[in-house]
Amino acid sequence: MTNILKSLIWASIIILVAYAAKDQGMSDNAATGLVFAMVGAATASLASGKGCRAKGWC
């Protein structure tokens, strides 16, 4: 699976989580925190496939 496809999947998940959080009546701060947590998970997931050896950091 390419990173473009993974990014699109993560983007759709993040948008769905944002709508669900607001639909459930969460406060703006709680919904924002949830979305930022999902963004962090997406970033970690997309960066984990590259590894540090490819960039010569290890």
PDB file of C-alpha atoms in Angstrom:
ATOM      1  CA  MET A   1       0.000   0.000   0.000  1.00  0.00           C
ATOM      2  CA  THR A   2       1.480   3.353  -0.973  1.00  0.00           C
ATOM      3  CA  ASN A   3       1.845   6.297   1.379  1.00  0.00           C
ATOM      4  CA  ILE A   4      -0.662   8.278  -0.683  1.00  0.00           C
ATOM      5  CA  LEU A   5      -3.330   5.646  -0.113  1.00  0.00           C
ATOM      6  CA  LYS A   6      -2.458   5.396   3.583  1.00  0.00           C
ATOM      7  CA  SER A   7      -2.670   9.184   3.875  1.00  0.00           C
ATOM      8  CA  LEU A   8      -6.098   9.262   2.250  1.00  0.00           C
ATOM      9  CA  ILE A   9      -7.358   6.531   4.562  1.00  0.00           C
ATOM     10  CA  TRP A  10      -6.042   8.363   7.629  1.00  0.00           C
ATOM     11  CA  ALA A  11      -7.558  11.632   6.400  1.00  0.00           C
ATOM     12  CA  SER A  12     -10.981  10.025   6.025  1.00  0.00           C
ATOM     13  CA  ILE A  13     -10.709   8.461   9.497  1.00  0.00           C
ATOM     14  CA  ILE A  14      -9.758  11.812  11.039  1.00  0.00           C
ATOM     15  CA  ILE A  15     -12.689  13.574   9.358  1.00  0.00           C
ATOM     16  CA  LEU A  16     -15.109  10.849  10.501  1.00  0.00           C
ATOM     17  CA  VAL A  17     -13.783  11.065  14.073  1.00  0.00           C
ATOM     18  CA  ALA A  18     -14.233  14.846  14.051  1.00  0.00           C
ATOM     19  CA  TYR A  19     -17.841  14.588  12.860  1.00  0.00           C
ATOM     20  CA  ALA A  20     -18.613  11.790  15.316  1.00  0.00           C
ATOM     21  CA  ALA A  21     -17.124  13.759  18.214  1.00  0.00           C
ATOM     22  CA  LYS A  22     -19.246  16.799  17.450  1.00  0.00           C
ATOM     23  CA  ASP A  23     -22.324  14.635  16.835  1.00  0.00           C
ATOM     24  CA  GLN A  24     -21.918  13.037  20.276  1.00  0.00           C
ATOM     25  CA  GLY A  25     -21.891  16.474  21.876  1.00  0.00           C
ATOM     26  CA  MET A  26     -18.238  16.653  22.851  1.00  0.00           C
ATOM     27  CA  SER A  27     -16.858  20.085  23.656  1.00  0.00           C
ATOM     28  CA  ASP A  28     -14.660  21.859  21.142  1.00  0.00           C
ATOM     29  CA  ASN A  29     -11.566  21.294  23.281  1.00  0.00           C
ATOM     30  CA  ALA A  30     -12.235  17.573  23.660  1.00  0.00           C
ATOM     31  CA  ALA A  31     -12.943  17.137  19.954  1.00  0.00           C
ATOM     32  CA  THR A  32      -9.782  19.058  19.064  1.00  0.00           C
ATOM     33  CA  GLY A  33      -7.731  16.883  21.403  1.00  0.00           C
ATOM     34  CA  LEU A  34      -9.173  13.748  19.857  1.00  0.00           C
ATOM     35  CA  VAL A  35      -8.424  14.974  16.341  1.00  0.00           C
ATOM     36  CA  PHE A  36      -4.846  15.923  17.293  1.00  0.00           C
ATOM     37  CA  ALA A  37      -4.383  12.459  18.793  1.00  0.00           C
ATOM     38  CA  MET A  38      -5.530  10.916  15.522  1.00  0.00           C
ATOM     39  CA  VAL A  39      -3.159  13.177  13.574  1.00  0.00           C
ATOM     40  CA  GLY A  40      -0.306  12.018  15.804  1.00  0.00           C
ATOM     41  CA  ALA A  41      -1.237   8.382  15.215  1.00  0.00           C
ATOM     42  CA  ALA A  42      -1.389   8.964  11.467  1.00  0.00           C
ATOM     43  CA  THR A  43       1.987  10.702  11.457  1.00  0.00           C
ATOM     44  CA  ALA A  44       3.598   7.897  13.446  1.00  0.00           C
ATOM     45  CA  SER A  45       2.005   5.268  11.246  1.00  0.00           C
ATOM     46  CA  LEU A  46       3.178   6.883   8.021  1.00  0.00           C
ATOM     47  CA  ALA A  47       6.691   7.579   9.316  1.00  0.00           C
ATOM     48  CA  SER A  48       7.215   4.092  10.740  1.00  0.00           C
ATOM     49  CA  GLY A  49       7.604   2.482   7.340  1.00  0.00           C
ATOM     50  CA  LYS A  50      10.614   4.604   6.419  1.00  0.00           C
ATOM     51  CA  GLY A  51      12.916   3.699   9.292  1.00  0.00           C
ATOM     52  CA  CYS A  52      15.995   5.521  10.449  1.00  0.00           C
ATOM     53  CA  ARG A  53      18.471   3.371   8.504  1.00  0.00           C
ATOM     54  CA  ALA A  54      17.191   4.682   5.193  1.00  0.00           C
ATOM     55  CA  LYS A  55      18.225   8.181   6.250  1.00  0.00           C
ATOM     56  CA  GLY A  56      21.478   7.108   7.875  1.00  0.00           C
ATOM     57  CA  TRP A  57      20.476   8.150  11.397  1.00  0.00           C
ATOM     58  CA  CYS A  58      21.183   4.748  13.009  1.00  0.00           C
TER      59      CYS A  58
END
